[in-house]
PDB file of C-alpha atoms in Angstrom:
ATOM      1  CA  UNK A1481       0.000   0.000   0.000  1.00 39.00           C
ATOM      2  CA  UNK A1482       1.495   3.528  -1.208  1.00 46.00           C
ATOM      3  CA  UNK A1483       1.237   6.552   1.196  1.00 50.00           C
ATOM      4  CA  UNK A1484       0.262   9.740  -0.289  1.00 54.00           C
ATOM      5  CA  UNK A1485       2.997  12.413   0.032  1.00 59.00           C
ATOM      6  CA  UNK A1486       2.011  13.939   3.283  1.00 51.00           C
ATOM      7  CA  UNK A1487       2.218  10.264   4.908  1.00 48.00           C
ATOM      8  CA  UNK A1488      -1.344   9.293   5.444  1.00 45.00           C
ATOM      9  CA  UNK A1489      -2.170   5.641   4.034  1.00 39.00           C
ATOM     10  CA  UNK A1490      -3.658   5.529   0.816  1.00 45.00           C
ATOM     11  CA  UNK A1491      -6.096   3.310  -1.367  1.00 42.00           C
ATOM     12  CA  UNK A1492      -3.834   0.601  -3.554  1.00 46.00           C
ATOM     13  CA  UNK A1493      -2.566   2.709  -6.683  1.00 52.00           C
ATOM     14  CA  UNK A1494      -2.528  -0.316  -9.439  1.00 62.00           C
ATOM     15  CA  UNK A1495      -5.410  -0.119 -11.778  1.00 76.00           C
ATOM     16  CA  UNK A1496      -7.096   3.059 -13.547  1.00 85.00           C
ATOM     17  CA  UNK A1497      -7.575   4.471 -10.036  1.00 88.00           C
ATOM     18  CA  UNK A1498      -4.253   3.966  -9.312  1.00 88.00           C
ATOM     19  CA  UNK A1499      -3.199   5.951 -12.195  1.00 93.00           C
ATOM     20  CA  UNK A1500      -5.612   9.252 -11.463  1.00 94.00           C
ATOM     21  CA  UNK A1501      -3.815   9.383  -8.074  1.00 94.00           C
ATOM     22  CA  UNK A1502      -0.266   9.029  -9.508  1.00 95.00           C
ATOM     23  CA  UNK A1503      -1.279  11.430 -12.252  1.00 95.00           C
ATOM     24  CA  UNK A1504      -2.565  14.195  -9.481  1.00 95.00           C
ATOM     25  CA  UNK A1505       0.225  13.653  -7.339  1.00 96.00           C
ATOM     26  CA  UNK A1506       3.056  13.958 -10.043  1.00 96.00           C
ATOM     27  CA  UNK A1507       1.405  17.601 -11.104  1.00 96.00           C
ATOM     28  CA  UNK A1508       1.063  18.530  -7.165  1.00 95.00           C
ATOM     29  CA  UNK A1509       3.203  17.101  -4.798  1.00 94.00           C
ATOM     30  CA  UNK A1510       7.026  16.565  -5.237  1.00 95.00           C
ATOM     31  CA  UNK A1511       7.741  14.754  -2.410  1.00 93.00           C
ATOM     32  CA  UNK A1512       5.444  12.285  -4.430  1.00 95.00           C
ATOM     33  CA  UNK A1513       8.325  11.443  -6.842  1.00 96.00           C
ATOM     34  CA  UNK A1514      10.092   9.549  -3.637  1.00 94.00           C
ATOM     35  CA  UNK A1515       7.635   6.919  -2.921  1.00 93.00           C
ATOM     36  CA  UNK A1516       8.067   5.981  -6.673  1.00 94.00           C
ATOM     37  CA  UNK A1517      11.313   5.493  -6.961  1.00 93.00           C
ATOM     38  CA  UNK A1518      11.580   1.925  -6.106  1.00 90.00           C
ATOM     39  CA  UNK A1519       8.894   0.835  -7.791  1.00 92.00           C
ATOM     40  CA  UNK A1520       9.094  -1.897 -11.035  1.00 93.00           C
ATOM     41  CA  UNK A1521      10.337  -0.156 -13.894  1.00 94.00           C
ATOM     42  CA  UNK A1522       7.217  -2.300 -15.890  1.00 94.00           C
ATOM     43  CA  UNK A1523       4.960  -0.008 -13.222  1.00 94.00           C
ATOM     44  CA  UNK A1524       6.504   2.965 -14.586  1.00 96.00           C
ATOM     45  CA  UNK A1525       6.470   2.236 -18.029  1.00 96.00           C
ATOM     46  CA  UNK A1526       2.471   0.659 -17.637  1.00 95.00           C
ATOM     47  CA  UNK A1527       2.012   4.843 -16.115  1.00 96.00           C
ATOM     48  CA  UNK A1528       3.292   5.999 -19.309  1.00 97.00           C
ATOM     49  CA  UNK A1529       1.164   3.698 -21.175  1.00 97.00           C
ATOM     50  CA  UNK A1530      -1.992   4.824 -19.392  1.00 96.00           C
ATOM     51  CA  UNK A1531      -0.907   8.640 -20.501  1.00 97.00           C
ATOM     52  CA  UNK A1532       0.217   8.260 -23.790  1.00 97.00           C
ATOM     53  CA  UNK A1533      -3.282   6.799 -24.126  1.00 96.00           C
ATOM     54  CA  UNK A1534      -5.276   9.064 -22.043  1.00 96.00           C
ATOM     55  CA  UNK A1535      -4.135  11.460 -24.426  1.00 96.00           C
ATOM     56  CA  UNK A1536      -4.636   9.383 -27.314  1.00 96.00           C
ATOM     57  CA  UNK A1537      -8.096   9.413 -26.453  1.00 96.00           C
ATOM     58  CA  UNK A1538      -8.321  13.131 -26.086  1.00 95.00           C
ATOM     59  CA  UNK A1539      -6.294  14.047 -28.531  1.00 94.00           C
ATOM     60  CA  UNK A1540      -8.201  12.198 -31.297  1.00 94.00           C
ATOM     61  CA  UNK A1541     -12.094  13.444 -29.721  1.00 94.00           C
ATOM     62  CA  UNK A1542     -10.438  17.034 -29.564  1.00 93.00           C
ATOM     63  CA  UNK A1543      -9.515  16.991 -33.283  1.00 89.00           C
ATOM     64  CA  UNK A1544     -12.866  15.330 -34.111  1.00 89.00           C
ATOM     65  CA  UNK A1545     -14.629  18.257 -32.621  1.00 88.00           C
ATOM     66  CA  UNK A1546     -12.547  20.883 -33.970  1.00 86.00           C
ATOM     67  CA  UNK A1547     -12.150  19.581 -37.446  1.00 86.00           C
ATOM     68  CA  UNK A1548     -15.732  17.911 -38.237  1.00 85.00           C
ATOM     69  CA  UNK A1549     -17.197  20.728 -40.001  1.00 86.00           C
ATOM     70  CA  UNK A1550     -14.413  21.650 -41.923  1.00 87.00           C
ATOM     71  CA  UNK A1551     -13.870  17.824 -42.662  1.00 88.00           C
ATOM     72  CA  UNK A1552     -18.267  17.537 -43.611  1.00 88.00           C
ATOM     73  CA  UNK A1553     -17.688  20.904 -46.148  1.00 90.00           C
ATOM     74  CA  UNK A1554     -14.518  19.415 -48.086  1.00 90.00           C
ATOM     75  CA  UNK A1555     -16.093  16.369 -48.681  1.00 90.00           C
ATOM     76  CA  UNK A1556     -19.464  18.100 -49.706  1.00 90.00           C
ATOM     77  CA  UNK A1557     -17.182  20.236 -52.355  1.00 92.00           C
ATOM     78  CA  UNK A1558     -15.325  17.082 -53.543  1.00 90.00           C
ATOM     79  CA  UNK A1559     -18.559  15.281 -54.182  1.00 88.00           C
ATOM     80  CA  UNK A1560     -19.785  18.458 -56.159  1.00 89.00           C
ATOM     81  CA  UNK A1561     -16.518  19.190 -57.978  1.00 89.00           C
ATOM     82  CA  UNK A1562     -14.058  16.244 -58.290  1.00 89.00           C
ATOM     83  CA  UNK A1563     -15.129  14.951 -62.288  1.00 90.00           C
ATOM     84  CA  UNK A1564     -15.144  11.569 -63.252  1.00 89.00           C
ATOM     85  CA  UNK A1565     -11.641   9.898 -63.100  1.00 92.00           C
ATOM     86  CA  UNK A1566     -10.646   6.579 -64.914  1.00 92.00           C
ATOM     87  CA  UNK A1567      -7.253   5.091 -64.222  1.00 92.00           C
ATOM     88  CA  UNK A1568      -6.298   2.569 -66.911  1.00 90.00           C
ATOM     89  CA  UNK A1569      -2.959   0.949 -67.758  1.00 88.00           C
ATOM     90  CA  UNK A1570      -1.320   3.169 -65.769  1.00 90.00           C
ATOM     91  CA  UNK A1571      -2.991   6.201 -67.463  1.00 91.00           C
ATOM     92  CA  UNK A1572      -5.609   8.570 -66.168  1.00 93.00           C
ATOM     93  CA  UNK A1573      -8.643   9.671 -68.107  1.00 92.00           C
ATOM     94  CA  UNK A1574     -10.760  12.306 -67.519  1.00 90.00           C
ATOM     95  CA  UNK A1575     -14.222  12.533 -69.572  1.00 82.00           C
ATOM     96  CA  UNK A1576     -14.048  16.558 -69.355  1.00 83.00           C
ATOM     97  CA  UNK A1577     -12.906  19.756 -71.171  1.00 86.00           C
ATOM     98  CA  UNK A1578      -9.404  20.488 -69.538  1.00 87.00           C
ATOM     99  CA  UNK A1579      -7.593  21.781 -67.528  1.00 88.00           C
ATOM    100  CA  UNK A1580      -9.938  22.365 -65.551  1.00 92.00           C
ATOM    101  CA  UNK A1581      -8.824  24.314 -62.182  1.00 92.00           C
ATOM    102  CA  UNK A1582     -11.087  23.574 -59.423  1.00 92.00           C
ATOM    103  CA  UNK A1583     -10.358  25.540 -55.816  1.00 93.00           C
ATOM    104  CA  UNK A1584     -11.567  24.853 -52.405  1.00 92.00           C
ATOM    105  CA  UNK A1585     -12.116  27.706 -50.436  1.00 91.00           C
ATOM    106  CA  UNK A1586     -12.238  26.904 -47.056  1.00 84.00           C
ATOM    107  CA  UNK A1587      -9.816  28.245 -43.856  1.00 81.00           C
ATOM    108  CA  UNK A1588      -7.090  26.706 -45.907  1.00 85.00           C
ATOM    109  CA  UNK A1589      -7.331  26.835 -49.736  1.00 90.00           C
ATOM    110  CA  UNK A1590      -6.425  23.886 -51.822  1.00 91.00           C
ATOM    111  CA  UNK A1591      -6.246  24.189 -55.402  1.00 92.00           C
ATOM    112  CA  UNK A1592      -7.275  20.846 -57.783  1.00 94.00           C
ATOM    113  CA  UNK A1593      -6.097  20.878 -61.175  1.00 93.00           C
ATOM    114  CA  UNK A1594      -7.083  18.502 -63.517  1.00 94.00           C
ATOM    115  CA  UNK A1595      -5.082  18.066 -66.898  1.00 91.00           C
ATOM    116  CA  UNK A1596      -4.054  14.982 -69.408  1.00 91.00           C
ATOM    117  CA  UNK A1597      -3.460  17.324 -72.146  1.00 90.00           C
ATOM    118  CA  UNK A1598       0.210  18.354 -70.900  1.00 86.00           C
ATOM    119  CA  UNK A1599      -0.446  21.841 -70.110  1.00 87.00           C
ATOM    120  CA  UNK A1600       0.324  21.702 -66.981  1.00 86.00           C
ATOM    121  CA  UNK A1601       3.563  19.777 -65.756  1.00 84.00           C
ATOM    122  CA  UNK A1602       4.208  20.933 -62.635  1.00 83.00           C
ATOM    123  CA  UNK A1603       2.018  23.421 -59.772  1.00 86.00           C
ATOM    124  CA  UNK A1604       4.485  26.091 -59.681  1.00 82.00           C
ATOM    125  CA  UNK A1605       1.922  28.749 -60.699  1.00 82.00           C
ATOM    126  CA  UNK A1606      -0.742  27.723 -58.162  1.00 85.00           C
ATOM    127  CA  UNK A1607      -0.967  27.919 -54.385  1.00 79.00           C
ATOM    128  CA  UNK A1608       0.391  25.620 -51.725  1.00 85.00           C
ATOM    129  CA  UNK A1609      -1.096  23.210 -50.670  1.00 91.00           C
ATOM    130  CA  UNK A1610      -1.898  22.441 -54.709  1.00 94.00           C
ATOM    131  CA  UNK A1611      -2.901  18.712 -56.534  1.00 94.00           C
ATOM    132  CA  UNK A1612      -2.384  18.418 -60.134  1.00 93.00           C
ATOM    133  CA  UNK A1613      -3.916  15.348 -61.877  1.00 93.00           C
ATOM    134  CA  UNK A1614      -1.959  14.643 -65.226  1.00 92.00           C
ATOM    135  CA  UNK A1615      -2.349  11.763 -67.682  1.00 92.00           C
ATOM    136  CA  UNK A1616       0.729   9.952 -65.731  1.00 93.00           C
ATOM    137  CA  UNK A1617       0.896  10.839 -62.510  1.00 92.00           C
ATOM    138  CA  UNK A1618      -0.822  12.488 -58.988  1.00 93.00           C
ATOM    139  CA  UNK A1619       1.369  15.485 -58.152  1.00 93.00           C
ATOM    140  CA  UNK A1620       1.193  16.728 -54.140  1.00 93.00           C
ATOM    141  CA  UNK A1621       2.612  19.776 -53.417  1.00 90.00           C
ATOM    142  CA  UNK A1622       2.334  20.870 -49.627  1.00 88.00           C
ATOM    143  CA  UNK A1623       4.993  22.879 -47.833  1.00 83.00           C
ATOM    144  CA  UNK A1624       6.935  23.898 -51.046  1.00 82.00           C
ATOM    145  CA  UNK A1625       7.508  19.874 -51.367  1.00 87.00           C
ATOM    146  CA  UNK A1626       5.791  18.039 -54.553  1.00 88.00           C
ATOM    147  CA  UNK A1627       5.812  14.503 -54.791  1.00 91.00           C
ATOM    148  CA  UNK A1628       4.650  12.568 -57.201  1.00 91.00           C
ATOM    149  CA  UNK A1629       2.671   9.377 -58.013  1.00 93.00           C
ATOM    150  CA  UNK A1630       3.100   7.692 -60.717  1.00 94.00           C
ATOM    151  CA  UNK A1631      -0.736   5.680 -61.818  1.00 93.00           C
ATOM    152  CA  UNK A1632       1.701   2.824 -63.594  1.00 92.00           C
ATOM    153  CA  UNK A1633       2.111   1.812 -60.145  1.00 91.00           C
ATOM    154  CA  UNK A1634      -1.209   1.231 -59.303  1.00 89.00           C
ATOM    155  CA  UNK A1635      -4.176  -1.162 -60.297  1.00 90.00           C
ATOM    156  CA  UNK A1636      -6.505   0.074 -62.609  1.00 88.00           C
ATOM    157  CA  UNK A1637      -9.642   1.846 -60.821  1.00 89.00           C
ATOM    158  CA  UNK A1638     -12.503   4.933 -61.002  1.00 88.00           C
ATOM    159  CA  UNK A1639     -13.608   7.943 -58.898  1.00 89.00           C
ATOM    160  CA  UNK A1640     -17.288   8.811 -59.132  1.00 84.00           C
ATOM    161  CA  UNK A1641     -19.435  10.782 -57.082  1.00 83.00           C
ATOM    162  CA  UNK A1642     -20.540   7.007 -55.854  1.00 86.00           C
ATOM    163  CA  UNK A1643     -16.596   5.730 -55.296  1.00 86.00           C
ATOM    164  CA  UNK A1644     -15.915   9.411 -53.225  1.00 87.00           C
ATOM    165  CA  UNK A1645     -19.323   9.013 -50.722  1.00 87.00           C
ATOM    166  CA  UNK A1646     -18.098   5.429 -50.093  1.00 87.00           C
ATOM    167  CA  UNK A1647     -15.147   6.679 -49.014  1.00 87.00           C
ATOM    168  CA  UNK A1648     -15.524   9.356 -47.451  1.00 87.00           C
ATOM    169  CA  UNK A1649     -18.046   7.268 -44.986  1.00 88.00           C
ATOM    170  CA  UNK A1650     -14.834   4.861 -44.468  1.00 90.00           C
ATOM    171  CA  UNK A1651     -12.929   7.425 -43.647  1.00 88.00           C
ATOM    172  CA  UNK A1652     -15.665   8.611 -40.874  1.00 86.00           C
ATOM    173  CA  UNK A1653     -15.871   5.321 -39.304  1.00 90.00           C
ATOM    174  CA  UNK A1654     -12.115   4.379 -39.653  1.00 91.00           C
ATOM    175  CA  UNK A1655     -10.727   7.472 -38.035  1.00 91.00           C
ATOM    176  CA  UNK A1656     -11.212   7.133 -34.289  1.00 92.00           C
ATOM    177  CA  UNK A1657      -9.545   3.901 -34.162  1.00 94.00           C
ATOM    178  CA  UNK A1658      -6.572   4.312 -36.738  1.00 94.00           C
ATOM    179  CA  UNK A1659      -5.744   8.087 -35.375  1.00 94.00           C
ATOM    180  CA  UNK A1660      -6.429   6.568 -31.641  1.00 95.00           C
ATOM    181  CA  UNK A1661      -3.556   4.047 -32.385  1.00 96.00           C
ATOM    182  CA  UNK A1662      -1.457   5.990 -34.410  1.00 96.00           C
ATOM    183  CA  UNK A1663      -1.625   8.614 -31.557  1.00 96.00           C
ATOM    184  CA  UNK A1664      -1.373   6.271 -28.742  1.00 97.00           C
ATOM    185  CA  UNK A1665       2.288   5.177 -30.486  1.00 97.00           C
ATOM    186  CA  UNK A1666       3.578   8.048 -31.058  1.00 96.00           C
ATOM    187  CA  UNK A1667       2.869   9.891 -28.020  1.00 96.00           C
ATOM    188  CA  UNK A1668       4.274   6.497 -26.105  1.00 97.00           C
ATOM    189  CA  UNK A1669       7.295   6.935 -28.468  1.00 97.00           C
ATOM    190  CA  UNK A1670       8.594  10.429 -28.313  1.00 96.00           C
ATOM    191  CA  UNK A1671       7.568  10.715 -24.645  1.00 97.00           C
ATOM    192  CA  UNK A1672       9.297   7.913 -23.897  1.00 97.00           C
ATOM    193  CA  UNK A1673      12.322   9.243 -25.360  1.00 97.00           C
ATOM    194  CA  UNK A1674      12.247  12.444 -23.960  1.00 97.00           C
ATOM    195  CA  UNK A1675      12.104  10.761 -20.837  1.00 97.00           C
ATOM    196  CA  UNK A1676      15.486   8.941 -21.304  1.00 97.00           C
ATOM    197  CA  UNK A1677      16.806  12.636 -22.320  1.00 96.00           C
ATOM    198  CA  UNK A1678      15.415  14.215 -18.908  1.00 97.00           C
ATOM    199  CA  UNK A1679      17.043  11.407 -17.253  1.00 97.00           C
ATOM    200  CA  UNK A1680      20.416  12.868 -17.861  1.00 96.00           C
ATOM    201  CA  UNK A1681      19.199  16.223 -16.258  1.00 96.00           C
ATOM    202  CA  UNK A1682      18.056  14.370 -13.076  1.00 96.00           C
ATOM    203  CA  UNK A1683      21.330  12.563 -13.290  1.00 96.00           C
ATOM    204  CA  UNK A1684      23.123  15.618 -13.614  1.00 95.00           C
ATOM    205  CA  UNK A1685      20.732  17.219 -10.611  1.00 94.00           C
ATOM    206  CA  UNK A1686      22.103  14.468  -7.945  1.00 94.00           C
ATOM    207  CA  UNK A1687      25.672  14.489  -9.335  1.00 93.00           C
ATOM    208  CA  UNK A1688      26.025  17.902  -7.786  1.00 90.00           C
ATOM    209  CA  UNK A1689      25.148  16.236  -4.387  1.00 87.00           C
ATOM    210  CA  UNK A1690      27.427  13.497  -4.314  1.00 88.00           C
ATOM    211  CA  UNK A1691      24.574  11.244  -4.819  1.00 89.00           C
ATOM    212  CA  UNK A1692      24.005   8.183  -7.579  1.00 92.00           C
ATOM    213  CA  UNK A1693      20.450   6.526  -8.168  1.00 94.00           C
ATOM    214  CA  UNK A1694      19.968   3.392 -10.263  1.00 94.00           C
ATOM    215  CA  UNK A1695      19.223   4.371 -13.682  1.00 95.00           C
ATOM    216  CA  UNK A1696      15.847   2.945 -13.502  1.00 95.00           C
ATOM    217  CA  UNK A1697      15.015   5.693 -10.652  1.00 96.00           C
ATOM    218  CA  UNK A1698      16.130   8.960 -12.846  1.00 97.00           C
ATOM    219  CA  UNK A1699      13.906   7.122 -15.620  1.00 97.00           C
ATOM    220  CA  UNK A1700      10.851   6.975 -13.046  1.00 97.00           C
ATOM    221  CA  UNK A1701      11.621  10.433 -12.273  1.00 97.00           C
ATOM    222  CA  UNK A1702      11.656  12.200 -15.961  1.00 97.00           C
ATOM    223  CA  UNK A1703       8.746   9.884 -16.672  1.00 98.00           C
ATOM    224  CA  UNK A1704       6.359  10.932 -13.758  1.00 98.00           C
ATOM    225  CA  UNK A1705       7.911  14.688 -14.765  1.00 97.00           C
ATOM    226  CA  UNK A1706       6.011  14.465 -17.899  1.00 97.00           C
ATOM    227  CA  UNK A1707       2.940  14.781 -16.340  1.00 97.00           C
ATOM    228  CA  UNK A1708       2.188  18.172 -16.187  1.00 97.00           C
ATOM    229  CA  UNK A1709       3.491  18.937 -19.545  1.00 96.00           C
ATOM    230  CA  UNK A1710       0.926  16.413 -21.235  1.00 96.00           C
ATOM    231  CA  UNK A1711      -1.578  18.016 -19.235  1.00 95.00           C
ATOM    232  CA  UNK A1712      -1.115  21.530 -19.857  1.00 94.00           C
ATOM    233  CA  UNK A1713      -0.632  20.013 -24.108  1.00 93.00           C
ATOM    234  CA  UNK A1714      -4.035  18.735 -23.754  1.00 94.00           C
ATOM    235  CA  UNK A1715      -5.698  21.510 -22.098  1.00 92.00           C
ATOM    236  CA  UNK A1716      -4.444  23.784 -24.574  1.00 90.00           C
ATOM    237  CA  UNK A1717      -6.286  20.665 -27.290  1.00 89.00           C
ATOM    238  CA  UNK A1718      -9.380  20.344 -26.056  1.00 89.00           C
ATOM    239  CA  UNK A1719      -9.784  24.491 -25.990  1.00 87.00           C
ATOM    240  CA  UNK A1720      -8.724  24.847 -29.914  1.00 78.00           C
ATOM    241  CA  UNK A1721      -6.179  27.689 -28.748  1.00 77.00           C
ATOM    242  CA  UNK A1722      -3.275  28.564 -30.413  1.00 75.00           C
ATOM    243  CA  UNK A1723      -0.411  29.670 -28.395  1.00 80.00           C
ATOM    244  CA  UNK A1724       3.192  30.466 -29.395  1.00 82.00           C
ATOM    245  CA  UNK A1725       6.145  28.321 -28.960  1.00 85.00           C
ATOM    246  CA  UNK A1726       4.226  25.535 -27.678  1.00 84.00           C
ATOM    247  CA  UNK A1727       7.132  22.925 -27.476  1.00 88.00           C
ATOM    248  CA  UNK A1728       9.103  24.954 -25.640  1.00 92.00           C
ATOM    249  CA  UNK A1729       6.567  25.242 -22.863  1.00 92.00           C
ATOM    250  CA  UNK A1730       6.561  21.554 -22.647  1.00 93.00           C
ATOM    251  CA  UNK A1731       9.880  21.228 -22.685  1.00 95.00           C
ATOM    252  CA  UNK A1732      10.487  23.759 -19.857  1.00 96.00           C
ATOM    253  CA  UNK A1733       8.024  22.413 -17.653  1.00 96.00           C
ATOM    254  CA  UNK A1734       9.303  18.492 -17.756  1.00 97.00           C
ATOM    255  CA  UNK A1735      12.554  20.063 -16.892  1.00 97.00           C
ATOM    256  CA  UNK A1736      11.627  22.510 -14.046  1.00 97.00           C
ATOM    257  CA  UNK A1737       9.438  18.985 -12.443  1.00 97.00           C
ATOM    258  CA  UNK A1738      12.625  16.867 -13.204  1.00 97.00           C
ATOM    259  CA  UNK A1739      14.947  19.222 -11.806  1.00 97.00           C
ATOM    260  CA  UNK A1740      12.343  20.377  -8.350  1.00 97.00           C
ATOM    261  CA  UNK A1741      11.662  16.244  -8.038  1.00 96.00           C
ATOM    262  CA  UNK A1742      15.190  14.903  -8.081  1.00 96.00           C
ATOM    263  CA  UNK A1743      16.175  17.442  -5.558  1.00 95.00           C
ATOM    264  CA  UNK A1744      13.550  16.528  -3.562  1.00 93.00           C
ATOM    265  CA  UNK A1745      14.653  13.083  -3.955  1.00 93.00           C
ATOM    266  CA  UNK A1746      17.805  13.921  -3.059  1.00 93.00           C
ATOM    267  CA  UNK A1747      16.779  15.822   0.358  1.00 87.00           C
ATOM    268  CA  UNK A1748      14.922  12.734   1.599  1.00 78.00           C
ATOM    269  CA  UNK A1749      17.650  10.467   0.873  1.00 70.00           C
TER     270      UNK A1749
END
């Protein structure tokens, strides 16, 4: 049975209830980080799991809210302005008068241009982000990058106002659980990793005491220092606001609670 950081006797702390009290603790109470240290390093690795997918979970409903009527509108306007497209040993057809420039102006315009006569080889003279459709190949330019797809590469196939309704639907019932995942990864990924680098800076933190930890303690440390980072990332999600230099807020934070929590570690030593 864990104490809670001002030494009363707490419920057990394994299981999702377990994790809320960690998670509280980590943002409010250094002396917390002590009665962690010993713990399994599989204990402190399953707390990291539990965040990354906390704010898997929110990240993915927060994007669903903010991005749902923008994502309804540019499907409406693809329906309505995408023509007919045949892709046939490995060359596109297009049953219209070209080119034909079609733009979509929403909060971020994006620029369709359609074209098997050669006119058009490239999207230098259109905006960014751009698609050009030529008898060959699917250019993508985003970001002043173009890439290219070449349609010998793929089977033969045909967009429709039918094909592009099925799809889109997919795409609305596919999303929560392929961005869930794909978030839940990546967050679990790069946090982990910046946990190893904060390590060094807790390392560093009781090498100017005299003092040397297992490495699996400094670990526990930068991973519980996290915490109110992710917190403050998914606060800022959930309200749609932009602020500046948002990485280096999270940054600064994990190291101000790695640097407070190792010294407090140190003190009760």
């Amino acid at each position: 049975m864990l104490e809670s950081p001002d030494g009363d006797p707490s419920p057990p702390t394994s299981g999702i209830l377990g994790f809320y009290r960690k998670a509280y603790w980590a943002v409010t109470e250094f002396p917390f980080y002590r009665t962690v240290l010993e713990q399994p390093l599989y204990r402190t690795l399953l707390y990291l799991l539990y965040l990354s997918a906390h704010a898997a979970v929110v990240l993915t409903l927060s994007y669903a809210l903010h991005y749902a009527s923008t994502f309804q509108d540019f499907s409406l306007w693809l329906e309505e302005n995408i023509p007919p497209l045949v892709v046939e040993n490995g060359e596109l057809r297009i049953e219209r008068e070209q080119p034909l420039v079609r733009t979509y102006w929403g909060e971020t315009a994006v620029t369709f241009v359609f074209d098997t006569t050669g006119t058009h080889r490239d999207l230098d003279h259109f905006g960014d982000p751009s698609v050009l459709l030529t008898k060959d190949a699917l250019l993508l330019r985003q970001g002043g990058i173009t890439q290219t797809l070449f349609w010998a590469d793929y089977t033969s196939f045909e967009v429709g106002r039918r094909q592009l309704s099925d799809w889109i639907a997919l795409v609305k019932w596919a999303y929560f659980p392929i961005a869930c995942s794909t978030m839940l990864l990546t967050t679990f990924t790069l946090k982990l990793i910046m946990a190893l680098m904060f390590s060094l800076l807790s390392m560093s933190v009781t090498s100017r005491y005299k003092v040397r930890f297992p490495f699996r303690f400094y670990l526990t440390i930068a991973i519980f220092s996290l915490t109110p980072a992710l917190v403050i990332e998914l606060g800022v999600a959930i309200t749609g606001l932009a602020i500046p230099f948002p990485e280096l807020i999270s940054l600064t934070t994990t190291a101000i609670y790695t640097y407070m929590a190792t010294t407090k570690c140190v003190e009760e030593t």
